[in-house]
Short mmCIF file of C-alpha atoms and ligand atoms in Angstrom, two decimals:
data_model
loop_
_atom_site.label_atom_id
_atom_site.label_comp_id
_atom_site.label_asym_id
_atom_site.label_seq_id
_atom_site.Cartn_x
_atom_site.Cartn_y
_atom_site.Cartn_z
CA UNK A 679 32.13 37.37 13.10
CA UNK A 680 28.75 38.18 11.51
CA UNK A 681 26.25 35.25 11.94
CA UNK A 682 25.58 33.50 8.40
CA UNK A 683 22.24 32.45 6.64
CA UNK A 684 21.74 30.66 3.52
CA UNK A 685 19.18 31.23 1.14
CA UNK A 686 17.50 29.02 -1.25
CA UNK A 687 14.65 30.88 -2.94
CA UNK A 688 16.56 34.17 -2.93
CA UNK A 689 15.26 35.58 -5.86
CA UNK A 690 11.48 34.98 -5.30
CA UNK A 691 9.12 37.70 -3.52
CA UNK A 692 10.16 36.12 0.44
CA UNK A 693 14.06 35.45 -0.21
CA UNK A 694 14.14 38.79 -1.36
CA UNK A 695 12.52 40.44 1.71
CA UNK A 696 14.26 37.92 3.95
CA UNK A 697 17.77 39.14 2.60
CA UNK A 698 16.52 42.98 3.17
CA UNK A 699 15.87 41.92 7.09
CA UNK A 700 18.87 39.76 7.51
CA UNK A 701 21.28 42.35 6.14
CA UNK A 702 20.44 44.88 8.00
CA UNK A 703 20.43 42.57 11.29
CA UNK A 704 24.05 42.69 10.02
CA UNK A 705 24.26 39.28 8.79
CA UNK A 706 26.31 37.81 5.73
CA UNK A 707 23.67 36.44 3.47
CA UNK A 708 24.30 33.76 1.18
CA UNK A 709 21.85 32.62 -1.52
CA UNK A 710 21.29 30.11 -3.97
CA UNK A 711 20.60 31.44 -7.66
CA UNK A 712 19.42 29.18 -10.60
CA UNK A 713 20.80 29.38 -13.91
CA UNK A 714 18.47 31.30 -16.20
CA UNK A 715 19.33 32.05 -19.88
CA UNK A 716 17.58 35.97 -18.53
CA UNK A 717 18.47 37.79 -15.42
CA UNK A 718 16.52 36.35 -12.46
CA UNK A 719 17.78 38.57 -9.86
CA UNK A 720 15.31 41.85 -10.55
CA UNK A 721 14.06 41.52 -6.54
CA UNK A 722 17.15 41.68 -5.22
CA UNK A 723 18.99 44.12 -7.58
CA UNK A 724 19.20 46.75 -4.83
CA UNK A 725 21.54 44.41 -2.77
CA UNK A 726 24.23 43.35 -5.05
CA UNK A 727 27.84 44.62 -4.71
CA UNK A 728 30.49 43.91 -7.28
CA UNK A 729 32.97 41.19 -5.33
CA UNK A 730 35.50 43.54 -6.94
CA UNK A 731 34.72 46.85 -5.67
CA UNK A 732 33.17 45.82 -1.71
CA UNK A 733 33.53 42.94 0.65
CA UNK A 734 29.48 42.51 -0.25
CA UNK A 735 26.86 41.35 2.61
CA UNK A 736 25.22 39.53 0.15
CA UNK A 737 26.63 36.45 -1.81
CA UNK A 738 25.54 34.29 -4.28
CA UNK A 739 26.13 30.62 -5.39
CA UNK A 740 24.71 29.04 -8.39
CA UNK A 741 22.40 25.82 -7.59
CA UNK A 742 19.14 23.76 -8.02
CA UNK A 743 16.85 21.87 -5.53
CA UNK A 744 16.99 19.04 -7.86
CA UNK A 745 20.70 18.98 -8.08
CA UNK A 746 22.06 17.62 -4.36
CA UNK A 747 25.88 17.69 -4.98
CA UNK A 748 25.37 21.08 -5.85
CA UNK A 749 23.22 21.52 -2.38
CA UNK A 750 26.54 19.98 -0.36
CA UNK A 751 28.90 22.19 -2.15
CA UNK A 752 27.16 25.22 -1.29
CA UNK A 753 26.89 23.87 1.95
CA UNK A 754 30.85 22.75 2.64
CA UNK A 755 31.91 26.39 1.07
CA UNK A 756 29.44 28.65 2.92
CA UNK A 757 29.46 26.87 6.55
CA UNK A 758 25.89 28.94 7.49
CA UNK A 759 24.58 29.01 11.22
CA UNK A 760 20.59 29.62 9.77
CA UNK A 761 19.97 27.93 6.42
CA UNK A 762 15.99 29.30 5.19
CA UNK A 763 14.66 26.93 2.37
CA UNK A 764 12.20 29.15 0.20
CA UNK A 765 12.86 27.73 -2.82
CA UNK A 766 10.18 25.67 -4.95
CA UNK A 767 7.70 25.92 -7.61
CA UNK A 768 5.44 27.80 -5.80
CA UNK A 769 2.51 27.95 -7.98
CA UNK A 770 -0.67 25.78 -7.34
CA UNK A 771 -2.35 25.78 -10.36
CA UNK A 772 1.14 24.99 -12.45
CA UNK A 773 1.74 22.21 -10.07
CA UNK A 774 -1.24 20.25 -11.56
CA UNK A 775 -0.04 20.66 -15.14
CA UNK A 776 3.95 19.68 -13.93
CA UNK A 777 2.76 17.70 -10.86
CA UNK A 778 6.09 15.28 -11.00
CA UNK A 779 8.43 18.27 -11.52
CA UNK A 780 6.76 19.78 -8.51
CA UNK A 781 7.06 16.88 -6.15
CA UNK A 782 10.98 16.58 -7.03
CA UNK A 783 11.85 20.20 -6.10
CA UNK A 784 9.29 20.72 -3.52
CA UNK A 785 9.32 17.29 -1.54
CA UNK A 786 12.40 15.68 -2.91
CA UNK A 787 14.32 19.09 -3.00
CA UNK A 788 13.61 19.60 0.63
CA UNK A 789 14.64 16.52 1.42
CA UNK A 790 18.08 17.02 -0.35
CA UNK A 791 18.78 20.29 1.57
CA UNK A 792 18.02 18.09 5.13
CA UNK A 793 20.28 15.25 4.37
CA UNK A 794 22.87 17.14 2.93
CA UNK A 795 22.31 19.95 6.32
CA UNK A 796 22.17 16.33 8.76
CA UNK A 797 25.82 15.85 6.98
CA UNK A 798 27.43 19.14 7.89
CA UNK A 799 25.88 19.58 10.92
CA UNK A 800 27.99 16.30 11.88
CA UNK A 801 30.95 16.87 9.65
CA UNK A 802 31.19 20.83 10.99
CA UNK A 803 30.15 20.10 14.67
CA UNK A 804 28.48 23.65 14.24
CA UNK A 805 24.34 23.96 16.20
CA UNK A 806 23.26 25.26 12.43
CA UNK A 807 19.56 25.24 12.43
CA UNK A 808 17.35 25.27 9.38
CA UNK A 809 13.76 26.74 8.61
CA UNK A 810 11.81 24.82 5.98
CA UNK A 811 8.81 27.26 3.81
CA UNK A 812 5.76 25.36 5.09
CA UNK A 813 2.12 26.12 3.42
CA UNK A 814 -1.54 26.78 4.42
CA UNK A 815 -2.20 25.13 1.49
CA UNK A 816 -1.05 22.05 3.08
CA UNK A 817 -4.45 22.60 5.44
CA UNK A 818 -6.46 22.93 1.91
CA UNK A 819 -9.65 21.34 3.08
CA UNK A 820 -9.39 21.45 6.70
CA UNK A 821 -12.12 23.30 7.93
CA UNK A 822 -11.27 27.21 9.58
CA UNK A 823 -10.11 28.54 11.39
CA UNK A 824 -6.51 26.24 11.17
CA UNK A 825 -3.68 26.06 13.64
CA UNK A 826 -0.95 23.57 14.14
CA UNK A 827 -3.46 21.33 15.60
CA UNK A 828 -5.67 21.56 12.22
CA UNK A 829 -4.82 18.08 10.07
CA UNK A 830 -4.09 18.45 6.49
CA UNK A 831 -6.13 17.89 3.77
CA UNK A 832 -3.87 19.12 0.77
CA UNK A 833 -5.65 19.74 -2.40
CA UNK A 834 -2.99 19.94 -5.00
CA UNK A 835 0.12 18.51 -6.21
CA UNK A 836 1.79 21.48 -5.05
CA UNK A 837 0.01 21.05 -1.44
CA UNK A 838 0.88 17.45 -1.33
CA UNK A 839 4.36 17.99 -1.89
CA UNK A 840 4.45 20.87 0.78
CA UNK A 841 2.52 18.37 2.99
CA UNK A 842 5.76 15.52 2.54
CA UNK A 843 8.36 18.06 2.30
CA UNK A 844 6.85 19.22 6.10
CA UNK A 845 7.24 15.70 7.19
CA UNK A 846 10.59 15.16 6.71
CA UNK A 847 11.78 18.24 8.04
CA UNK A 848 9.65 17.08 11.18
CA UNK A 849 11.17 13.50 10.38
CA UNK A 850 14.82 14.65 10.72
CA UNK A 851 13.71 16.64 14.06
CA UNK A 852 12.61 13.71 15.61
CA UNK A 853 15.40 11.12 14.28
CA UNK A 854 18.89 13.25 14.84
CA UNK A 855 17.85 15.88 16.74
CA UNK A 856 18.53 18.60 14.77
CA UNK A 857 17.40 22.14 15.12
CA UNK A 858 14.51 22.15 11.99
CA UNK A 859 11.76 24.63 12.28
CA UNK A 860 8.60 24.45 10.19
CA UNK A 861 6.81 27.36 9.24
CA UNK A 862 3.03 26.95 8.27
CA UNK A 863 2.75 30.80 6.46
CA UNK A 864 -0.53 32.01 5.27
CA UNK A 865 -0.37 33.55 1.83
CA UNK A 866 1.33 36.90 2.19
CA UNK A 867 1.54 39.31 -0.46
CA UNK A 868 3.64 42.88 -1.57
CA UNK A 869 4.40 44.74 -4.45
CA UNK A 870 6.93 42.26 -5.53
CA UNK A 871 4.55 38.89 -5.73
CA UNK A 872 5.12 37.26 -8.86
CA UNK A 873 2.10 38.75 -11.72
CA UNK A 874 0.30 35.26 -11.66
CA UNK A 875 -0.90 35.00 -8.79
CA UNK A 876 -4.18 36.74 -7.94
CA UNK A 877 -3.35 40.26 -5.92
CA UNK A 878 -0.70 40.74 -8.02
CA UNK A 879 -2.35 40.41 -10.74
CA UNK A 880 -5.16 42.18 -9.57
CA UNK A 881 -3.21 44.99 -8.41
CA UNK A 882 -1.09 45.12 -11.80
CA UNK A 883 -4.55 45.22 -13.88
CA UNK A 884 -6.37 47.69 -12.47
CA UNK A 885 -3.14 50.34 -12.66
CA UNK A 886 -2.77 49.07 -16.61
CA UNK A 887 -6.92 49.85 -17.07
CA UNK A 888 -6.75 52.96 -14.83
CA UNK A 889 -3.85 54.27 -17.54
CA UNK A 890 -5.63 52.83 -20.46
CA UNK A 891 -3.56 50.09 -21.13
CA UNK A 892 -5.52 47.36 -20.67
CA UNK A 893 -9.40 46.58 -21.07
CA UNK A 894 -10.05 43.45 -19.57
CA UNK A 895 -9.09 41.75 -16.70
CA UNK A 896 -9.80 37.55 -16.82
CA UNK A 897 -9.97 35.67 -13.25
CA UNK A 898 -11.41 32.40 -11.72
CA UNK A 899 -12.36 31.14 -8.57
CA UNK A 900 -13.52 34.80 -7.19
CA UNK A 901 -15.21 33.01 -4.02
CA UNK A 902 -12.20 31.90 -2.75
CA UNK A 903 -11.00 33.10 0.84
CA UNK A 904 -7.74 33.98 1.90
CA UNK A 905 -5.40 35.08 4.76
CA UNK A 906 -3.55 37.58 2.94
CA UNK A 907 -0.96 39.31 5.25
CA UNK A 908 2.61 41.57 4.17
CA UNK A 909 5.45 39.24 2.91
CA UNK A 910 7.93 42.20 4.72
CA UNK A 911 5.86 40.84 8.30
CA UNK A 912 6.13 37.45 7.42
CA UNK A 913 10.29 36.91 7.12
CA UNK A 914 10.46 38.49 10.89
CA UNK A 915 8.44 35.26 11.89
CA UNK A 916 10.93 33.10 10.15
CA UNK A 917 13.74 34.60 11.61
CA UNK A 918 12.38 34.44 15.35
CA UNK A 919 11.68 30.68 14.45
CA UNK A 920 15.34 29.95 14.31
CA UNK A 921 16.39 32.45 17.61
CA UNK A 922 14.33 29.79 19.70
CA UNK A 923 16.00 27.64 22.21
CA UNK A 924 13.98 24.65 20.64
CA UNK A 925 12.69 24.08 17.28
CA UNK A 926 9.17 23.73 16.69
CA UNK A 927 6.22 24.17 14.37
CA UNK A 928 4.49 27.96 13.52
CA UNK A 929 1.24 29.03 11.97
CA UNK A 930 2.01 32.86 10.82
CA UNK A 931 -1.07 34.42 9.75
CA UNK A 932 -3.50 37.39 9.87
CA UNK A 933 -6.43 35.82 11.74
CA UNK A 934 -8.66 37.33 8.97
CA UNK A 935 -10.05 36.25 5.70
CA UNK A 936 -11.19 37.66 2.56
CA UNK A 937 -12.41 36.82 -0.90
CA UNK A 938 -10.90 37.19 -4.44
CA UNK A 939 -14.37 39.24 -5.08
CA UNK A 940 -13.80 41.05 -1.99
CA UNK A 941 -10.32 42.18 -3.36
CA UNK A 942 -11.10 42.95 -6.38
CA UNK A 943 -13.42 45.08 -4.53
CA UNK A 944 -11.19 47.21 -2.59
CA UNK A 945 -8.40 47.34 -5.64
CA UNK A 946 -10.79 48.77 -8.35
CA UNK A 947 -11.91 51.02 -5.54
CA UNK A 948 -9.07 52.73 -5.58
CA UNK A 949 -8.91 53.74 -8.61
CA UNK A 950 -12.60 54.92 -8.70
CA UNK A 951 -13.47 52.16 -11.33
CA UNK A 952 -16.17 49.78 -11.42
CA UNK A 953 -14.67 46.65 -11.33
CA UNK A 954 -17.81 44.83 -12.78
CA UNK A 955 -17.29 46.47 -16.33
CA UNK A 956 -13.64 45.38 -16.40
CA UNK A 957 -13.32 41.57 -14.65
CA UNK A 958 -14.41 38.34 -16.76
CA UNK A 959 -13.97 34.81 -15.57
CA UNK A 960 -12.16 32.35 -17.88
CA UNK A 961 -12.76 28.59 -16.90
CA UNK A 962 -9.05 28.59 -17.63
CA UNK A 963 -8.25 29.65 -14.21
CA UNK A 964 -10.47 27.48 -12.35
CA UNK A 965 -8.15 24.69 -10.49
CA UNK A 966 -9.29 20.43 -10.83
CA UNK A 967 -9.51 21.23 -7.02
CA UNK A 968 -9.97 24.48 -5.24
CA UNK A 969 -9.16 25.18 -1.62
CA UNK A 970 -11.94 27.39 -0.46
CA UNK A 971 -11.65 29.20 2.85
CA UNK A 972 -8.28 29.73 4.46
CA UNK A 973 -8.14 31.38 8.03
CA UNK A 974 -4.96 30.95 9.85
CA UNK A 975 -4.87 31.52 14.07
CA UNK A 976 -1.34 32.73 14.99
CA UNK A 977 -2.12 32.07 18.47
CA UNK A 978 1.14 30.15 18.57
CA UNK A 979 3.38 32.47 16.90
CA UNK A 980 2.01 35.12 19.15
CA UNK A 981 2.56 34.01 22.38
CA UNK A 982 5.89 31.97 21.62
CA UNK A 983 7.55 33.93 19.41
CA UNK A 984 5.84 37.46 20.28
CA UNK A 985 5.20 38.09 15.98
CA UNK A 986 2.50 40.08 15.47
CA UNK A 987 1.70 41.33 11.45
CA UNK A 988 1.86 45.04 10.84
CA UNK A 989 0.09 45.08 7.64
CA UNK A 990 -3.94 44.64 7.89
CA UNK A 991 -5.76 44.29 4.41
CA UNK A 992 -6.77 47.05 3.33
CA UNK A 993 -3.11 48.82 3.61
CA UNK A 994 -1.94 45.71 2.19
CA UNK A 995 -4.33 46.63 -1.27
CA UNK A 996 -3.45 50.41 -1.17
CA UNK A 997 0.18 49.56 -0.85
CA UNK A 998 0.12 47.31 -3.92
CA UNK A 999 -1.94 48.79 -6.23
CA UNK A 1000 0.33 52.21 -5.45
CA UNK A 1001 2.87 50.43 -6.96
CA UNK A 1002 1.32 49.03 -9.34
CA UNK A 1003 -0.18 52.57 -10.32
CA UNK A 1004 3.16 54.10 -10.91
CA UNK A 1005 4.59 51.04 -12.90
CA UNK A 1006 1.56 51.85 -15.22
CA UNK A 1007 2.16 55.46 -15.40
CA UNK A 1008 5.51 54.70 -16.07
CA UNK A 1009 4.88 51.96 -19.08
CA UNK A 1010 2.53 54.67 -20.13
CA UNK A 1011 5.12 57.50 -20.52
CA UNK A 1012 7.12 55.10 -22.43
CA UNK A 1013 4.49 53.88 -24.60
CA UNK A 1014 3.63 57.91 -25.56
CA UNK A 1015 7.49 58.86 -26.17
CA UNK A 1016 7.14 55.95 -28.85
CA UNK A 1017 9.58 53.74 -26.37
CA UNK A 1018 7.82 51.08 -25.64
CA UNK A 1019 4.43 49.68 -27.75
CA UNK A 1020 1.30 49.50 -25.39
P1 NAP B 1667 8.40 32.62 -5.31
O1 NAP B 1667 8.34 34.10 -5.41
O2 NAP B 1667 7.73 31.78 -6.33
O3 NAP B 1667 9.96 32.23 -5.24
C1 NAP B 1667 10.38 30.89 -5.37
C2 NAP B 1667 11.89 30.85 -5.36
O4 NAP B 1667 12.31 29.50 -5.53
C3 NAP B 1667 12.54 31.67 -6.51
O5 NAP B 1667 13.73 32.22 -6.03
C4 NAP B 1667 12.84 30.58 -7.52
O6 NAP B 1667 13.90 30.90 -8.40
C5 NAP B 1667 13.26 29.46 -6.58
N1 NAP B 1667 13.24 28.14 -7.22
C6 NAP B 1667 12.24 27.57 -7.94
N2 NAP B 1667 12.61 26.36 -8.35
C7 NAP B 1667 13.87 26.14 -7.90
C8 NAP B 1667 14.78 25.07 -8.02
N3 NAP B 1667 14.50 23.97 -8.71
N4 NAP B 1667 15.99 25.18 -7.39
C9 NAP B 1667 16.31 26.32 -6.72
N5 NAP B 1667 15.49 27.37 -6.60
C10 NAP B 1667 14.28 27.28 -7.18
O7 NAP B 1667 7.84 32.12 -3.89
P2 NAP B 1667 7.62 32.98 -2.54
O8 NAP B 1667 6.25 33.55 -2.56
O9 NAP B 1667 8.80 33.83 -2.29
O10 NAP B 1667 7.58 31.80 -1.47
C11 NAP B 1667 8.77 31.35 -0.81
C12 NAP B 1667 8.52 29.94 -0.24
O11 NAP B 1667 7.41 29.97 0.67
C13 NAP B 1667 8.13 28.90 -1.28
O12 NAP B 1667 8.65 27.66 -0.84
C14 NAP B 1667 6.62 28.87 -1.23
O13 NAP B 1667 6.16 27.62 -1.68
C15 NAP B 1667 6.39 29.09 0.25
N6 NAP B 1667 5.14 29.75 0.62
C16 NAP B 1667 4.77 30.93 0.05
C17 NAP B 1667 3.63 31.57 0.50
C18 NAP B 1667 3.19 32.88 -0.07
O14 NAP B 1667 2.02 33.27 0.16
N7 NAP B 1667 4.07 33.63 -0.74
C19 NAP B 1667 2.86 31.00 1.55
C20 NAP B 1667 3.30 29.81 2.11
C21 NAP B 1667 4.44 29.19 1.66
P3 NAP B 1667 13.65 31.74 -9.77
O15 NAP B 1667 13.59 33.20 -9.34
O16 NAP B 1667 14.84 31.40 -10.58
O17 NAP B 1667 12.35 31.27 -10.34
O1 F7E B 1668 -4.65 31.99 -5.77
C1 F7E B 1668 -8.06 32.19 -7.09
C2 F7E B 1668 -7.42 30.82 -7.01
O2 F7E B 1668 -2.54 31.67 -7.03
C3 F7E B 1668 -5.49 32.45 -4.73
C4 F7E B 1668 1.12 30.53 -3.26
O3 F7E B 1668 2.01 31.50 -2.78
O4 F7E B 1668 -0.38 30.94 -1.44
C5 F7E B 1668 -0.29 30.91 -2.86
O5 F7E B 1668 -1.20 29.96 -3.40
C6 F7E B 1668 -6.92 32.15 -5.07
C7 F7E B 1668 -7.19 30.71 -5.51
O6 F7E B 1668 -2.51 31.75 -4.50
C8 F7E B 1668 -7.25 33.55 -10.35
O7 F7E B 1668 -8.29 29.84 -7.55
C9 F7E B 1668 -9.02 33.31 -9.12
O8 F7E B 1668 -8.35 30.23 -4.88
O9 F7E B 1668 -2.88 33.81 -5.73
P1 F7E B 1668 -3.09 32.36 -5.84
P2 F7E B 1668 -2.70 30.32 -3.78
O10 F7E B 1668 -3.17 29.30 -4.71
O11 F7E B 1668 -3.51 30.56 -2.56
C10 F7E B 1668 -0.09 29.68 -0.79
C11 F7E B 1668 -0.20 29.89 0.70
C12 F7E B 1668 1.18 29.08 -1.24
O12 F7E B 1668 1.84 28.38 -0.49
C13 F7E B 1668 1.49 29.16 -2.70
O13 F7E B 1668 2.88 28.96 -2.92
O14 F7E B 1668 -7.31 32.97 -6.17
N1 F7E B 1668 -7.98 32.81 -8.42
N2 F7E B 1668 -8.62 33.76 -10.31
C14 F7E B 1668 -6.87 32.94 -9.15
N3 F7E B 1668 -5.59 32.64 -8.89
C15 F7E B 1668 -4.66 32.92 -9.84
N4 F7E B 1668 -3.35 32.65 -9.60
N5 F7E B 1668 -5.01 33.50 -11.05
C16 F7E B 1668 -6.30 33.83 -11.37
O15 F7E B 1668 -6.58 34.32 -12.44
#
């Protein structure tokens, strides 16, 4: 029988990658799906199998974080061995404009999924363990470098909510038992990030300028630092997190740190442009609070776990504005055949 995992968050950038790694570890992945009047499912495309035609690896259920009945269905039909929770709004500067939206899919979601996982763990007698999406924006703050020792100083509603949603998981740990691991993941990047958040859309404007379909590129914060690593590294140190013996707490990071400016930088590089002629800042980007300097230490994951990231920086640039690159040259051919307008 091939082991099971649940997936909430199976369309976004990680649930995607996560599905990739599982599958071919030859599990039967199940995900949750939201309903969306347009497809959602563009990052994992590549894995779907008509029910009609295969017995498909990959399965999908439709449900919502904010909806828990629909949480214990999903549950009671699938009967998973590794549940992953990825899903929430994930975006920090949206979460100060729909802060109380954010908290009840985030925070409140999370603690859905753990009651309704304490009920079948009890109801199905199965050792099912479950690996909660944990933030270093939950450190925000703290000064660097941060580990699991670092305390958190969140610095948006998003933050916050990733900062409760960690403490339950811990919570139901500590109360019952159960086998809930908490990651603490650095931000982690790849050519399928969603276009709003910085690399991304970084990478995706200087491939649009480089083909002449864009002029301008408008940022923020550029002094920010990050700990960007590969999202493709960063599912392998979810996994391990549920093949331990005992669950515990991770930081999964690069142990290096870089500015916005500093990727810009690189990304413009590139493509042999001078970034300074093409980026503009627009207050409109700026956060109510920022979190400056991010700088995870892995030590932990290391030695426990034995994850190590694959992906340094600068391959992690090249690799995404490659992509990036050839989706421009692509909306390009289609804006010159008269396909597509630029
Ligand atoms: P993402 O690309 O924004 O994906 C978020 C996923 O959550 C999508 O599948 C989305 O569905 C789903 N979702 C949103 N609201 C939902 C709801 N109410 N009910 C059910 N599903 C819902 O995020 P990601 O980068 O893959 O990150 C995965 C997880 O790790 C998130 O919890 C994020 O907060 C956390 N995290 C990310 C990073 C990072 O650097 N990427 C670092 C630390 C922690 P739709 O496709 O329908 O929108
Ligand atoms: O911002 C600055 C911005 O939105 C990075 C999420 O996955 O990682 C992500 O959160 C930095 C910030 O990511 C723009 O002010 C400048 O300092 O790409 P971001 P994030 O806020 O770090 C963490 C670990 C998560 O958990 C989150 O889910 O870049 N910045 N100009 C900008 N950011 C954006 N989005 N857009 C700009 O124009």
């Amino acid at each position: 029988m091939p082991v099971k995992a649940l997936i909430t968050g199976i369309t976004g950038q990680d649930g995607s990658y996560l599905a990739d790694f599982l599958l071919a570890k030859g599990y039967e992945v199940h995900g949750v799906v939201r309903r969306a009047s347009t497809f959602n499912t563009g990052r994992i495309e590549h894995l779907y199998q008509d029910v009609h035609e295969n017995k498909p690896g990959l399965r999908l259920h439709y449900g919502d974080l904010a909806d828990g009945s629909a949480l214990r269905h999903v549950l009671e039909r699938v009967q998973p061995d590794e549940i992953y929770n990825l899903a929430a709004q994930s975006h920090v500067r949206i979460s100060f404009d729909q802060s109380e939206y954010t908290a009840d899919i985030v925070a409140t979601g999370t603690l859905r999924l753990l009651e309704a996982f304490r009920d079948y763990v009890d109801k199905s007698g199965k050792a099912a363990k479950f690996y909660q999406a944990g933030s270093s924006e939950m450190f925000g703050a703290a000064a660097p470098p941060q580990d699991e020792n670092t305390s958190f100083h969140p610095r948006s509603p998003y933050a916050c909510a990733k900062v409760a949603a960690h403490w339950y998981a811990r919570n139901m740990r500590e109360s019952y038992g159960l086998f809930v691991a908490n990651g603490i993941l650095f931000n982690h990047e790849s050519e399928r990030r969603g276009e709003t958040f910085v690399t991304r859309k970084i990478t995706r404007a200087v491939g649009r300028i480089k083909e002449g379909l864009q002029e301008k590129l408008y940022l923020g914060n550029l002094d920010a630092k990050r700990d960007w690593g590969f999202a493709g590294d960063y599912v392998e140190a979810m996994w391990l997190m549920l093949q331990q013996d005992a669950a515990d707490d991770y930081v999964v990071a690069t142990g290096e740190s870089h500015s916005v400016r500093e990727f810009i930088e690189v990304a413009f590089g590139h493509a042999d442009l001078d970034w300074q002629k093409y980026v503009e800042i627009d207050p409109r980007y700026f956060r109510p609070s920022e979190v400056d300097y991010l700088l995870g230490n892995a030590g932990k994951a290391r030695e426990k776990l034995g994850w190590t990231p694959t992906v340094g920086f600068e391959e992690l640039v090249l690799r995404m504005y490659q992509h990036d690159w050839g989706l421009a040259i692509r909306e390009k051919f289609l804006a010159d055949s008269g396909f597509r307008e630029r």
